[in-house]
Coordinates of C-alpha atoms in Angstrom, one line a residue:
X1 CA -31.7 -8.5 -169.4
X2 CA -31.6 -12.3 -169.0
X3 CA -34.4 -13.8 -167.0
X4 CA -33.9 -14.0 -163.2
X5 CA -33.7 -17.7 -162.5
X6 CA -33.0 -19.6 -159.3
X7 CA -29.4 -20.0 -158.6
X8 CA -29.7 -22.0 -155.4
X9 CA -32.0 -24.7 -154.2
X10 CA -35.1 -23.9 -152.1
X11 CA -38.8 -23.6 -152.4
X12 CA -39.3 -21.3 -155.4
X13 CA -42.6 -19.8 -156.4
X14 CA -42.1 -21.3 -159.8
X15 CA -45.6 -20.7 -161.2
X16 CA -45.5 -17.1 -160.2
X17 CA -42.0 -16.6 -161.5
X18 CA -42.7 -18.2 -164.8
X19 CA -45.8 -16.0 -165.2
X20 CA -43.7 -12.9 -164.7
X21 CA -40.7 -13.8 -166.7
X22 CA -42.0 -12.6 -170.1
X23 CA -42.5 -9.1 -168.6
X24 CA -39.2 -9.1 -166.8
X25 CA -37.1 -9.1 -169.9
X26 CA -36.8 -6.5 -172.6
X27 CA -38.5 -7.0 -175.9
X28 CA -36.9 -5.6 -179.0
X29 CA -35.8 -5.5 -177.6
X30 CA -15.8 -17.6 -193.6
X31 CA -16.6 -18.8 -196.9
X32 CA -13.8 -19.1 -199.5
X33 CA -14.0 -16.6 -202.3
X34 CA -12.1 -15.6 -205.4
X35 CA -11.2 -12.2 -203.9
X36 CA -12.9 -9.5 -201.8
X37 CA -16.6 -8.9 -202.7
X38 CA -17.3 -5.7 -204.6
X39 CA -20.4 -3.5 -204.9
X40 CA -22.2 -3.7 -208.2
X41 CA -23.0 -0.3 -209.6
X42 CA -26.6 0.8 -209.8
X43 CA -27.3 2.5 -213.1
X44 CA -30.7 4.1 -212.8
X45 CA -33.0 5.7 -210.2
X46 CA -35.4 3.3 -208.6
X47 CA -33.2 0.3 -209.3
X48 CA -32.5 -1.9 -206.3
X49 CA -28.8 -2.1 -205.2
X50 CA -26.9 -5.3 -205.7
X51 CA -23.8 -6.4 -203.8
X52 CA -21.7 -9.5 -204.4
X53 CA -20.9 -11.6 -201.4
X54 CA -18.7 -14.7 -201.0
X55 CA -21.9 -16.8 -201.2
X56 CA -23.4 -15.0 -204.2
X57 CA -25.0 -11.6 -205.0
X58 CA -27.7 -10.1 -202.9
X59 CA -30.3 -7.5 -204.0
X60 CA -31.4 -5.0 -201.3
X61 CA -33.6 -1.9 -201.2
X62 CA -32.8 1.7 -201.7
X63 CA -34.1 4.3 -199.2
X64 CA -32.6 7.5 -200.6
X65 CA -29.6 8.2 -198.4
X66 CA -29.1 4.6 -197.3
X67 CA -29.6 1.0 -198.6
X68 CA -30.7 -2.0 -196.7
X69 CA -30.0 -5.7 -197.3
X70 CA -32.1 -7.9 -195.1
X71 CA -32.5 -11.6 -194.5
X72 CA -29.0 -12.6 -195.7
X73 CA -28.1 -16.1 -194.5
X74 CA -24.7 -16.1 -192.8
X75 CA -24.7 -19.8 -192.0
X76 CA -26.5 -22.9 -193.0
X77 CA -29.9 -23.7 -191.4
X78 CA -29.3 -25.4 -188.1
X79 CA -32.2 -27.8 -188.6
X80 CA -32.6 -31.6 -188.6
X81 CA -29.2 -33.3 -188.0
X82 CA -27.6 -29.8 -187.7
X83 CA -29.7 -29.0 -184.6
X84 CA -27.2 -28.4 -181.7
X85 CA -24.2 -28.4 -183.9
X86 CA -21.8 -25.5 -184.5
X87 CA -22.9 -23.3 -187.4
X88 CA -21.8 -24.4 -190.8
X89 CA -21.0 -22.0 -193.7
X90 CA -23.9 -20.7 -195.7
X91 CA -24.1 -22.5 -199.1
X92 CA -23.1 -20.7 -202.3
X93 CA -25.9 -19.4 -204.5
X94 CA -26.1 -19.4 -208.3
X95 CA -28.6 -16.6 -208.6
X96 CA -29.2 -13.2 -206.9
X97 CA -30.8 -13.5 -203.4
X98 CA -33.7 -11.1 -202.8
X99 CA -32.6 -9.3 -199.6
X100 CA -35.5 -7.0 -199.5
X101 CA -37.1 -8.3 -196.3
X102 CA -35.9 -9.8 -193.0
X103 CA -35.5 -13.5 -192.7
X104 CA -37.3 -15.6 -190.1
X105 CA -36.7 -14.8 -186.4
X106 CA -35.2 -17.6 -184.4
X107 CA -37.7 -19.9 -182.7
X108 CA -39.1 -18.3 -179.6
X109 CA -42.2 -17.6 -177.6
X110 CA -43.9 -14.2 -177.5
X111 CA -42.2 -11.8 -175.1
X112 CA -45.4 -10.2 -173.9
X113 CA -49.0 -11.3 -173.7
X114 CA -50.6 -14.5 -175.0
X115 CA -49.6 -16.3 -178.2
X116 CA -48.1 -19.4 -179.6
X117 CA -44.6 -20.2 -180.9
X118 CA -42.9 -17.8 -183.3
X119 CA -40.1 -17.9 -185.7
X120 CA -38.2 -20.9 -187.0
X121 CA -35.0 -22.9 -186.4
X122 CA -34.0 -21.8 -189.9
X123 CA -33.1 -18.3 -188.7
X124 CA -29.4 -17.6 -189.1
X125 CA -29.9 -14.3 -191.0
X126 CA -28.4 -10.9 -190.7
X127 CA -29.3 -7.4 -192.0
X128 CA -27.0 -4.8 -193.4
X129 CA -27.7 -1.0 -193.5
X130 CA -25.2 1.2 -195.3
X131 CA -25.0 4.6 -196.9
X132 CA -26.2 4.6 -200.5
X133 CA -23.7 5.0 -203.4
X134 CA -20.0 4.1 -203.7
X135 CA -18.0 4.0 -200.5
X136 CA -15.2 2.1 -198.9
X137 CA -13.4 1.6 -195.6
X138 CA -16.3 2.8 -193.4
X139 CA -16.4 1.5 -189.9
X140 CA -18.7 -1.6 -189.3
X141 CA -20.9 -2.0 -186.2
X142 CA -22.3 -5.4 -185.5
X143 CA -25.3 -5.4 -183.2
X144 CA -26.4 -8.3 -180.9
X145 CA -29.9 -7.9 -179.7
X146 CA -31.2 -8.4 -176.2
X147 CA -34.1 -10.5 -174.9
X148 CA -32.7 -12.7 -172.2
X149 CA -31.3 -15.2 -174.7
X150 CA -34.9 -16.3 -175.1
X151 CA -36.4 -13.9 -177.6
X152 CA -35.7 -11.0 -179.9
X153 CA -34.3 -10.5 -183.4
X154 CA -31.9 -8.3 -185.4
X155 CA -34.6 -6.8 -187.6
X156 CA -36.4 -5.2 -184.6
X157 CA -33.6 -2.6 -184.6
X158 CA -33.5 0.1 -187.3
X159 CA -30.0 1.7 -187.2
X160 CA -30.6 4.6 -189.5
X161 CA -29.6 7.2 -186.9
X162 CA -26.2 5.6 -186.5
X163 CA -25.6 5.2 -190.2
X164 CA -26.6 8.8 -190.9
X165 CA -24.7 10.3 -188.0
X166 CA -21.4 8.4 -188.5
X167 CA -21.3 7.0 -191.9
X168 CA -21.0 3.5 -190.5
X169 CA -22.2 0.2 -191.8
X170 CA -24.5 -1.5 -189.3
X171 CA -25.1 -5.2 -189.2
X172 CA -27.9 -6.7 -187.0
X173 CA -27.8 -10.4 -186.3
X174 CA -30.2 -13.3 -185.4
X175 CA -28.7 -16.1 -183.2
X176 CA -30.2 -19.3 -181.8
X177 CA -32.1 -18.8 -178.5
X178 CA -33.1 -20.7 -175.4
X179 CA -33.1 -24.5 -175.7
X180 CA -31.9 -24.2 -179.4
X181 CA -28.9 -22.0 -178.6
X182 CA -27.8 -22.9 -175.0
X183 CA -28.7 -26.6 -174.5
X184 CA -26.2 -28.9 -172.9
X185 CA -26.0 -32.7 -172.7
X186 CA -23.3 -35.4 -172.1
X187 CA -23.5 -36.5 -175.7
X188 CA -22.6 -32.9 -176.7
X189 CA -19.5 -33.1 -174.5
X190 CA -20.9 -30.3 -172.4
X191 CA -22.8 -27.1 -173.2
X192 CA -21.2 -25.6 -176.3
X193 CA -23.1 -22.2 -176.4
X194 CA -24.4 -22.5 -179.9
X195 CA -26.0 -19.1 -179.8
X196 CA -22.6 -17.4 -179.2
X197 CA -21.0 -19.6 -181.8
X198 CA -23.6 -18.3 -184.2
X199 CA -22.5 -14.7 -183.4
X200 CA -18.9 -15.7 -184.1
X201 CA -20.0 -17.1 -187.5
X202 CA -21.7 -13.8 -188.2
X203 CA -18.5 -11.9 -187.4
X204 CA -16.6 -14.2 -189.8
X205 CA -19.2 -13.4 -192.5
X206 CA -18.7 -9.7 -191.8
X207 CA -14.9 -10.1 -192.1
X208 CA -15.3 -11.8 -195.5
X209 CA -18.1 -9.5 -196.9
X210 CA -17.9 -6.1 -195.3
X211 CA -16.0 -4.5 -198.1
X212 CA -18.8 -5.1 -200.6
X213 CA -21.0 -2.9 -198.5
X214 CA -18.4 -0.1 -198.2
X215 CA -17.2 -1.4 -194.8
X216 CA -13.8 -1.8 -193.4
X217 CA -13.2 -5.4 -192.1
X218 CA -10.3 -4.0 -190.1
X219 CA -12.6 -1.7 -188.0
X220 CA -15.4 -3.9 -186.7
X221 CA -17.2 -2.8 -183.5
X222 CA -19.4 -5.3 -181.6
X223 CA -22.1 -3.8 -179.6
X224 CA -25.2 -5.0 -177.8
X225 CA -27.7 -4.3 -175.0
X226 CA -28.8 -6.6 -172.2
X227 CA -28.3 -10.2 -173.4
X228 CA -26.5 -8.5 -176.3
X229 CA -24.2 -6.8 -173.9
X230 CA -23.5 -10.1 -172.1
X231 CA -22.7 -11.5 -175.5
X232 CA -20.2 -8.8 -176.1
X233 CA -18.7 -9.6 -172.7
X234 CA -18.4 -13.2 -173.8
X235 CA -16.6 -12.3 -177.0
X236 CA -14.2 -10.1 -175.1
X237 CA -13.0 -13.2 -173.2
X238 CA -13.6 -16.0 -175.7
X239 CA -10.5 -17.3 -177.4
X240 CA -12.5 -18.2 -180.5
X241 CA -13.5 -14.5 -181.0
X242 CA -9.8 -13.4 -181.4
X243 CA -9.4 -11.1 -184.4
X244 CA -13.1 -10.9 -185.2
X245 CA -13.6 -7.4 -183.8
X246 CA -11.6 -4.3 -182.9
X247 CA -13.7 -2.3 -180.5
X248 CA -16.6 -3.3 -178.1
X249 CA -19.6 -1.5 -176.6
X250 CA -21.4 -3.1 -173.7
X251 CA -24.8 -1.7 -172.8
X252 CA -26.6 -2.8 -169.6
X253 CA -25.0 -6.3 -169.6
X254 CA -21.4 -6.3 -168.2
X255 CA -19.4 -9.5 -167.4
X256 CA -20.2 -8.8 -163.7
X257 CA -24.0 -8.3 -164.0
X258 CA -25.7 -9.9 -161.1
X259 CA -28.7 -9.6 -158.9
X260 CA -29.0 -9.8 -155.1
X261 CA -30.8 -12.8 -153.6
X262 CA -34.6 -12.7 -153.8
X263 CA -34.4 -9.2 -155.4
X264 CA -37.7 -9.4 -157.3
X265 CA -39.6 -12.4 -155.9
X266 CA -39.3 -14.6 -152.9
X267 CA -36.9 -17.5 -152.9
X268 CA -35.4 -16.9 -156.3
X269 CA -31.8 -16.8 -155.2
X270 CA -28.9 -14.8 -156.6
X271 CA -29.2 -14.2 -160.4
X272 CA -26.1 -14.8 -162.5
X273 CA -26.2 -14.9 -166.3
X274 CA -23.1 -17.2 -166.8
X275 CA -23.4 -20.7 -165.3
X276 CA -21.1 -23.6 -165.0
X277 CA -21.6 -26.0 -167.9
X278 CA -22.1 -28.8 -165.5
X279 CA -25.4 -27.2 -164.4
X280 CA -26.6 -26.9 -168.0
X281 CA -25.6 -30.5 -168.8
X282 CA -27.5 -31.8 -165.8
X283 CA -30.5 -29.8 -166.9
X284 CA -30.2 -31.2 -170.4
X285 CA -30.1 -34.8 -169.1
X286 CA -33.3 -34.1 -167.1
X287 CA -34.9 -32.5 -170.1
X288 CA -34.1 -35.4 -172.4
X289 CA -35.8 -37.8 -169.9
X290 CA -38.9 -35.6 -169.7
X291 CA -39.1 -35.6 -173.5
X292 CA -39.1 -39.4 -173.7
X293 CA -35.5 -39.6 -175.0
X294 CA -33.7 -40.7 -171.8
X295 CA -32.5 -44.2 -171.1
X296 CA -31.5 -44.8 -174.7
X297 CA -28.2 -46.5 -175.7
X298 CA -25.1 -44.3 -175.5
X299 CA -24.9 -42.0 -178.4
X300 CA -28.6 -42.2 -179.3
X301 CA -30.2 -39.7 -177.0
X302 CA -29.3 -36.8 -179.3
X303 CA -30.7 -38.7 -182.3
X304 CA -34.0 -38.9 -180.5
X305 CA -34.0 -35.3 -179.5
X306 CA -33.0 -34.1 -183.0
X307 CA -36.0 -36.0 -184.4
X308 CA -38.4 -34.1 -182.2
X309 CA -40.6 -31.4 -183.8
X310 CA -39.6 -27.8 -183.0
X311 CA -42.8 -27.4 -181.1
X312 CA -42.0 -30.1 -178.6
X313 CA -38.9 -28.1 -177.5
X314 CA -40.4 -24.6 -177.8
X315 CA -42.0 -24.5 -174.3
X316 CA -41.7 -21.8 -171.7
X317 CA -40.0 -24.2 -169.3
X318 CA -37.3 -25.3 -171.7
X319 CA -36.6 -21.8 -173.1
X320 CA -36.3 -20.5 -169.5
X321 CA -34.2 -23.4 -168.3
X322 CA -31.6 -23.0 -171.1
X323 CA -31.3 -19.2 -171.1
X324 CA -28.0 -19.1 -169.2
X325 CA -24.6 -18.9 -171.0
X326 CA -22.4 -21.8 -170.0
X327 CA -18.7 -21.5 -169.2
X328 CA -16.0 -24.2 -168.8
X329 CA -16.2 -25.1 -172.4
X330 CA -14.1 -24.4 -175.5
X331 CA -15.8 -21.2 -176.3
X332 CA -15.8 -19.8 -172.7
X333 CA -13.1 -21.7 -170.8
X334 CA -13.4 -19.3 -167.8
X335 CA -16.3 -17.6 -166.1
X336 CA -16.2 -14.2 -167.9
X337 CA -16.0 -12.1 -164.7
X338 CA -13.0 -14.1 -163.6
X339 CA -11.3 -13.9 -167.0
X340 CA -11.8 -10.2 -167.1
X341 CA -10.4 -9.6 -163.6
X342 CA -7.4 -11.8 -164.5
X343 CA -6.7 -9.8 -167.6
X344 CA -7.5 -12.6 -170.0
X345 CA -9.4 -10.7 -172.6
X346 CA -8.8 -9.3 -176.1
X347 CA -6.9 -6.0 -176.1
X348 CA -9.5 -3.7 -177.8
X349 CA -10.9 -0.4 -176.6
X350 CA -14.2 -0.8 -174.7
X351 CA -17.2 1.5 -174.0
X352 CA -19.5 0.1 -171.4
X353 CA -22.3 1.5 -169.2
X354 CA -25.9 1.3 -168.1
X355 CA -29.0 3.2 -167.2
X356 CA -29.5 5.0 -163.9
X357 CA -32.9 3.3 -163.2
X358 CA -32.3 -0.1 -164.7
X359 CA -34.3 -2.2 -162.3
X360 CA -37.5 -0.1 -162.4
X361 CA -38.6 -2.0 -165.5
X362 CA -38.3 -5.4 -163.9
X363 CA -39.5 -4.3 -160.5
X364 CA -42.5 -2.6 -161.9
X365 CA -43.8 -5.9 -163.1
X366 CA -42.9 -7.9 -159.9
X367 CA -44.5 -5.3 -157.6
X368 CA -47.9 -6.2 -159.0
X369 CA -47.7 -9.5 -157.2
X370 CA -45.0 -8.9 -154.6
X371 CA -45.3 -5.2 -153.4
X372 CA -43.0 -3.5 -151.0
X373 CA -45.4 -3.0 -148.1
X374 CA -44.3 0.4 -146.7
X375 CA -41.2 0.9 -144.6
X376 CA -41.7 -2.3 -142.6
X377 CA -41.9 -4.3 -145.9
X378 CA -38.8 -2.5 -147.1
X379 CA -36.8 -3.4 -143.9
X380 CA -38.0 -7.0 -144.4
X381 CA -36.7 -7.1 -147.9
X382 CA -33.4 -5.7 -146.7
X383 CA -33.1 -8.5 -144.2
X384 CA -34.1 -11.2 -146.7
X385 CA -31.7 -10.2 -149.4
X386 CA -28.7 -8.9 -147.3
X387 CA -28.9 -10.6 -143.9
X388 CA -26.4 -9.0 -141.5
X389 CA -25.5 -6.3 -144.0
X390 CA -29.2 -5.0 -144.1
X391 CA -28.6 -2.1 -141.6
X392 CA -25.6 -0.9 -143.7
X393 CA -27.6 -1.1 -146.9
X394 CA -30.6 0.6 -145.3
X395 CA -28.4 3.4 -144.1
X396 CA -27.1 4.1 -147.6
X397 CA -30.6 3.9 -149.1
X398 CA -33.1 5.2 -146.5
X399 CA -36.7 4.5 -147.7
X400 CA -37.7 8.1 -147.4
X401 CA -34.9 9.6 -149.5
X402 CA -36.3 8.3 -152.8
X403 CA -40.0 9.2 -152.3
X404 CA -41.3 5.7 -151.6
X405 CA -39.9 2.5 -150.3
X406 CA -40.5 0.9 -153.7
X407 CA -38.4 3.5 -155.4
X408 CA -35.6 3.1 -152.8
X409 CA -35.6 -0.7 -153.5
X410 CA -35.4 0.0 -157.2
X411 CA -32.5 2.4 -156.7
X412 CA -30.4 0.0 -154.6
X413 CA -31.1 -2.9 -157.0
X414 CA -30.1 -0.8 -160.0
X415 CA -26.8 0.1 -158.3
X416 CA -26.1 -3.4 -157.0
X417 CA -27.1 -5.2 -160.2
X418 CA -25.8 -2.9 -162.9
X419 CA -24.0 0.3 -162.1
X420 CA -21.4 -1.0 -159.7
X421 CA -20.8 -4.3 -161.4
X422 CA -20.1 -2.3 -164.6
X423 CA -17.7 -0.1 -162.8
X424 CA -15.9 -3.2 -161.4
X425 CA -15.4 -4.4 -164.9
X426 CA -14.3 -0.9 -165.9
X427 CA -11.4 -1.1 -163.4
X428 CA -10.3 -4.5 -164.8
X429 CA -10.5 -3.3 -168.4
X430 CA -8.7 0.0 -167.7
X431 CA -5.6 -1.8 -166.5
X432 CA -5.0 -3.0 -170.0
X433 CA -7.0 -1.1 -172.7
X434 CA -8.6 2.3 -173.3
X435 CA -12.0 2.1 -171.4
X436 CA -14.9 4.5 -171.3
X437 CA -17.9 4.4 -169.0
X438 CA -21.3 6.0 -169.3
X439 CA -24.5 6.3 -167.3
X440 CA -27.7 7.1 -169.2
X441 CA -29.8 9.3 -167.0
X442 CA -32.8 10.7 -168.9
X443 CA -35.6 10.5 -166.3
X444 CA -38.1 11.4 -169.1
X445 CA -37.0 8.8 -171.6
X446 CA -39.9 7.5 -173.7
X447 CA -41.7 4.4 -172.6
X448 CA -41.2 2.8 -176.0
X449 CA -42.3 -0.6 -174.8
X450 CA -45.8 0.7 -174.0
X451 CA -45.9 -1.0 -170.6
X452 CA -48.3 0.5 -168.0
X453 CA -46.6 2.4 -165.2
X454 CA -47.6 1.8 -161.6
X455 CA -48.9 4.9 -159.8
X456 CA -46.0 6.7 -158.1
X457 CA -43.5 4.4 -159.8
X458 CA -42.2 6.0 -163.0
X459 CA -39.9 4.1 -165.3
X460 CA -37.3 6.9 -165.5
X461 CA -34.1 5.8 -167.2
X462 CA -35.0 2.1 -167.0
X463 CA -33.4 -0.9 -168.6
X464 CA -33.3 -0.5 -172.4
X465 CA -34.7 3.0 -172.4
X466 CA -31.5 4.3 -174.1
X467 CA -32.4 2.3 -177.3
X468 CA -34.6 5.0 -178.9
X469 CA -31.7 7.3 -178.8
X470 CA -29.6 5.0 -181.0
X471 CA -32.2 3.3 -183.1
X472 CA -35.4 4.3 -184.8
X473 CA -38.2 3.3 -182.5
X474 CA -40.5 6.1 -181.3
X475 CA -40.4 9.9 -181.9
X476 CA -38.3 11.9 -179.6
X477 CA -39.0 15.5 -178.4
X478 CA -36.5 18.2 -178.0
X479 CA -34.1 18.2 -176.2
X480 CA -34.1 14.4 -176.4
X481 CA -33.4 14.6 -180.1
X482 CA -30.2 16.6 -179.3
X483 CA -29.2 13.9 -176.8
X484 CA -29.8 11.2 -179.4
X485 CA -27.6 13.0 -181.9
X486 CA -24.8 13.3 -179.3
X487 CA -25.1 9.6 -178.4
X488 CA -25.1 8.5 -182.0
X489 CA -22.0 10.7 -182.7
X490 CA -20.2 9.3 -179.6
X491 CA -21.0 5.7 -180.6
X492 CA -20.0 6.0 -184.2
X493 CA -16.9 8.1 -183.4
X494 CA -15.7 5.3 -181.1
X495 CA -16.3 2.8 -184.0
X496 CA -14.3 5.0 -186.3
X497 CA -11.3 5.8 -184.0
X498 CA -11.4 3.7 -180.9
X499 CA -12.1 6.8 -178.8
X500 CA -15.4 8.7 -178.4
X501 CA -13.8 12.1 -178.8
X502 CA -16.5 14.1 -180.8
X503 CA -15.4 17.6 -181.7
X504 CA -17.7 20.2 -180.1
X505 CA -19.3 17.8 -177.7
X506 CA -18.5 17.5 -174.0
X507 CA -15.3 15.5 -173.5
X508 CA -15.7 11.9 -172.5
X509 CA -13.1 11.0 -169.9
X510 CA -11.1 7.8 -170.2
X511 CA -11.8 5.5 -167.3
X512 CA -9.0 4.9 -164.9
X513 CA -8.9 2.7 -161.8
X514 CA -7.9 5.7 -159.6
X515 CA -10.3 8.2 -161.2
X516 CA -13.5 6.3 -162.1
X517 CA -15.3 9.1 -164.0
X518 CA -18.0 8.2 -166.4
X519 CA -20.0 10.3 -168.8
X520 CA -23.6 11.0 -167.6
X521 CA -26.0 11.3 -170.6
X522 CA -29.1 13.4 -170.0
X523 CA -30.9 16.0 -172.1
X524 CA -30.7 19.8 -171.7
X525 CA -27.8 22.2 -170.9
X526 CA -25.2 20.5 -168.8
X527 CA -26.9 17.2 -169.1
X528 CA -23.8 15.5 -170.6
X529 CA -21.1 15.7 -167.9
X530 CA -18.5 13.5 -166.2
X531 CA -19.6 12.1 -162.8
X532 CA -18.0 10.0 -160.1
X533 CA -20.5 7.2 -160.4
X534 CA -18.7 5.0 -157.9
X535 CA -19.2 7.5 -155.1
X536 CA -22.7 8.6 -156.1
X537 CA -24.0 5.0 -156.3
X538 CA -22.3 3.5 -153.1
X539 CA -20.1 1.1 -155.1
X540 CA -17.7 0.5 -152.2
X541 CA -20.6 -1.0 -150.3
X542 CA -21.7 -3.2 -153.1
X543 CA -18.2 -4.4 -153.9
X544 CA -17.9 -5.6 -150.3
X545 CA -21.0 -7.9 -150.3
X546 CA -20.8 -11.6 -150.8
X547 CA -23.1 -11.8 -153.9
X548 CA -20.6 -9.6 -155.7
X549 CA -17.8 -11.9 -156.9
X550 CA -14.3 -10.9 -155.7
X551 CA -11.5 -10.4 -158.2
X552 CA -9.6 -13.4 -159.4
X553 CA -6.2 -13.8 -157.7

């Protein structure tokens, strides 16, 4: 989930908000060639697999049933004069690249706890996991990590369950973050969204090189969670992403993701992940001045900024300030939610969904400093966030119906911010393409982040808690292992065919505007079943409120 940032003026508790931000986001969380790359046969046991790519051969590691190739550069290092420029092709190599370990993570600050800067600006690497031995024409799944566009990396996600379940090739990607990936300035002509451009460069690399790893460049699925899901949304509507993928999976980050005013902390406004580029450009002008580069002759401000050491830019303030994705530029001409509603998106099948208790993760951290003080405090929160609509919202979410007022607040925020916005997008998608919705609902999902729970406030199926069911993170108990197997089968079957129709598994209904059934995913007998999520989560109410954007005309 991207960081909640002020979207309107006012007296903001900036110090408090900045202190909470690290805990409010999830941690994990075409070069020319002389023909298609081909795998190089491995002769003996114990030898490391080698694959030829358009830039040169890479040597990975064998793990029995599967091979990994890590730290492969998909673009030139965006350093020095290439800072804040579109990604350039990776240089060709004369020798064999050792792809036995991940490359550097993109420059970032620690997600949780104290610590200094991490990573490097030289970070445009990807990782490939594929079944061992000869193979061809396997579906390819390209993963964009979450982390609020401020932190995270591709190597944090181990995709062996997906590779084993579906025989797919999985590629995980690093992309520029924060001020390095989403900076804007008049001398840049706006805010070009370099982080998203990096992802497109990775997809071009996949198109050129997938065959060498046994993958089918004609069956590429992009998928991501949180900021990664928002990235997939952006690619669905970006003209520059046309032809780079053929299916899409959006996890907990739809084009319509939003947050009601002051949802977590006082005076923080309405959260929106996509911002007009003018706002980013204005912030860039102010940042340049604060860094001593303002007031220079025209065309020289960027020269000054590019000469700064990485550490001068890698601050919490700048990483937070430039964690919104800009629209109104060449990459995203329209605000994604408007483009989706107007039908201006790539015609590919889409799976999208979220988790039933999304907001419990974020709220659990905010409650430590801004608790819901009983039913009176709950009513005050309703008035602050919803004004005249507070009685209607309170009637739909009575404090006592959820055990505690804090859990009621979490339930309504989860519906308002994730579940119902995702269903709005589902209606827009289903008018043009096959669309499928899900709701992850395992109340006992493992707390793989290791964050302490507040008394009486369990995480449940919180934001990101579906990830251990798709990637190797923490051990799962039965029947969660069975649910994990089902989910991996659904995801990879969708990558293979464009429809998650797994033989022997409960049927996944296709989403339709008039019959908005989604597949609920929970462990145990009957845990996987279609539900009318719009009715169960009061989406007619949330669609009517002003912070939810109306459809484009």
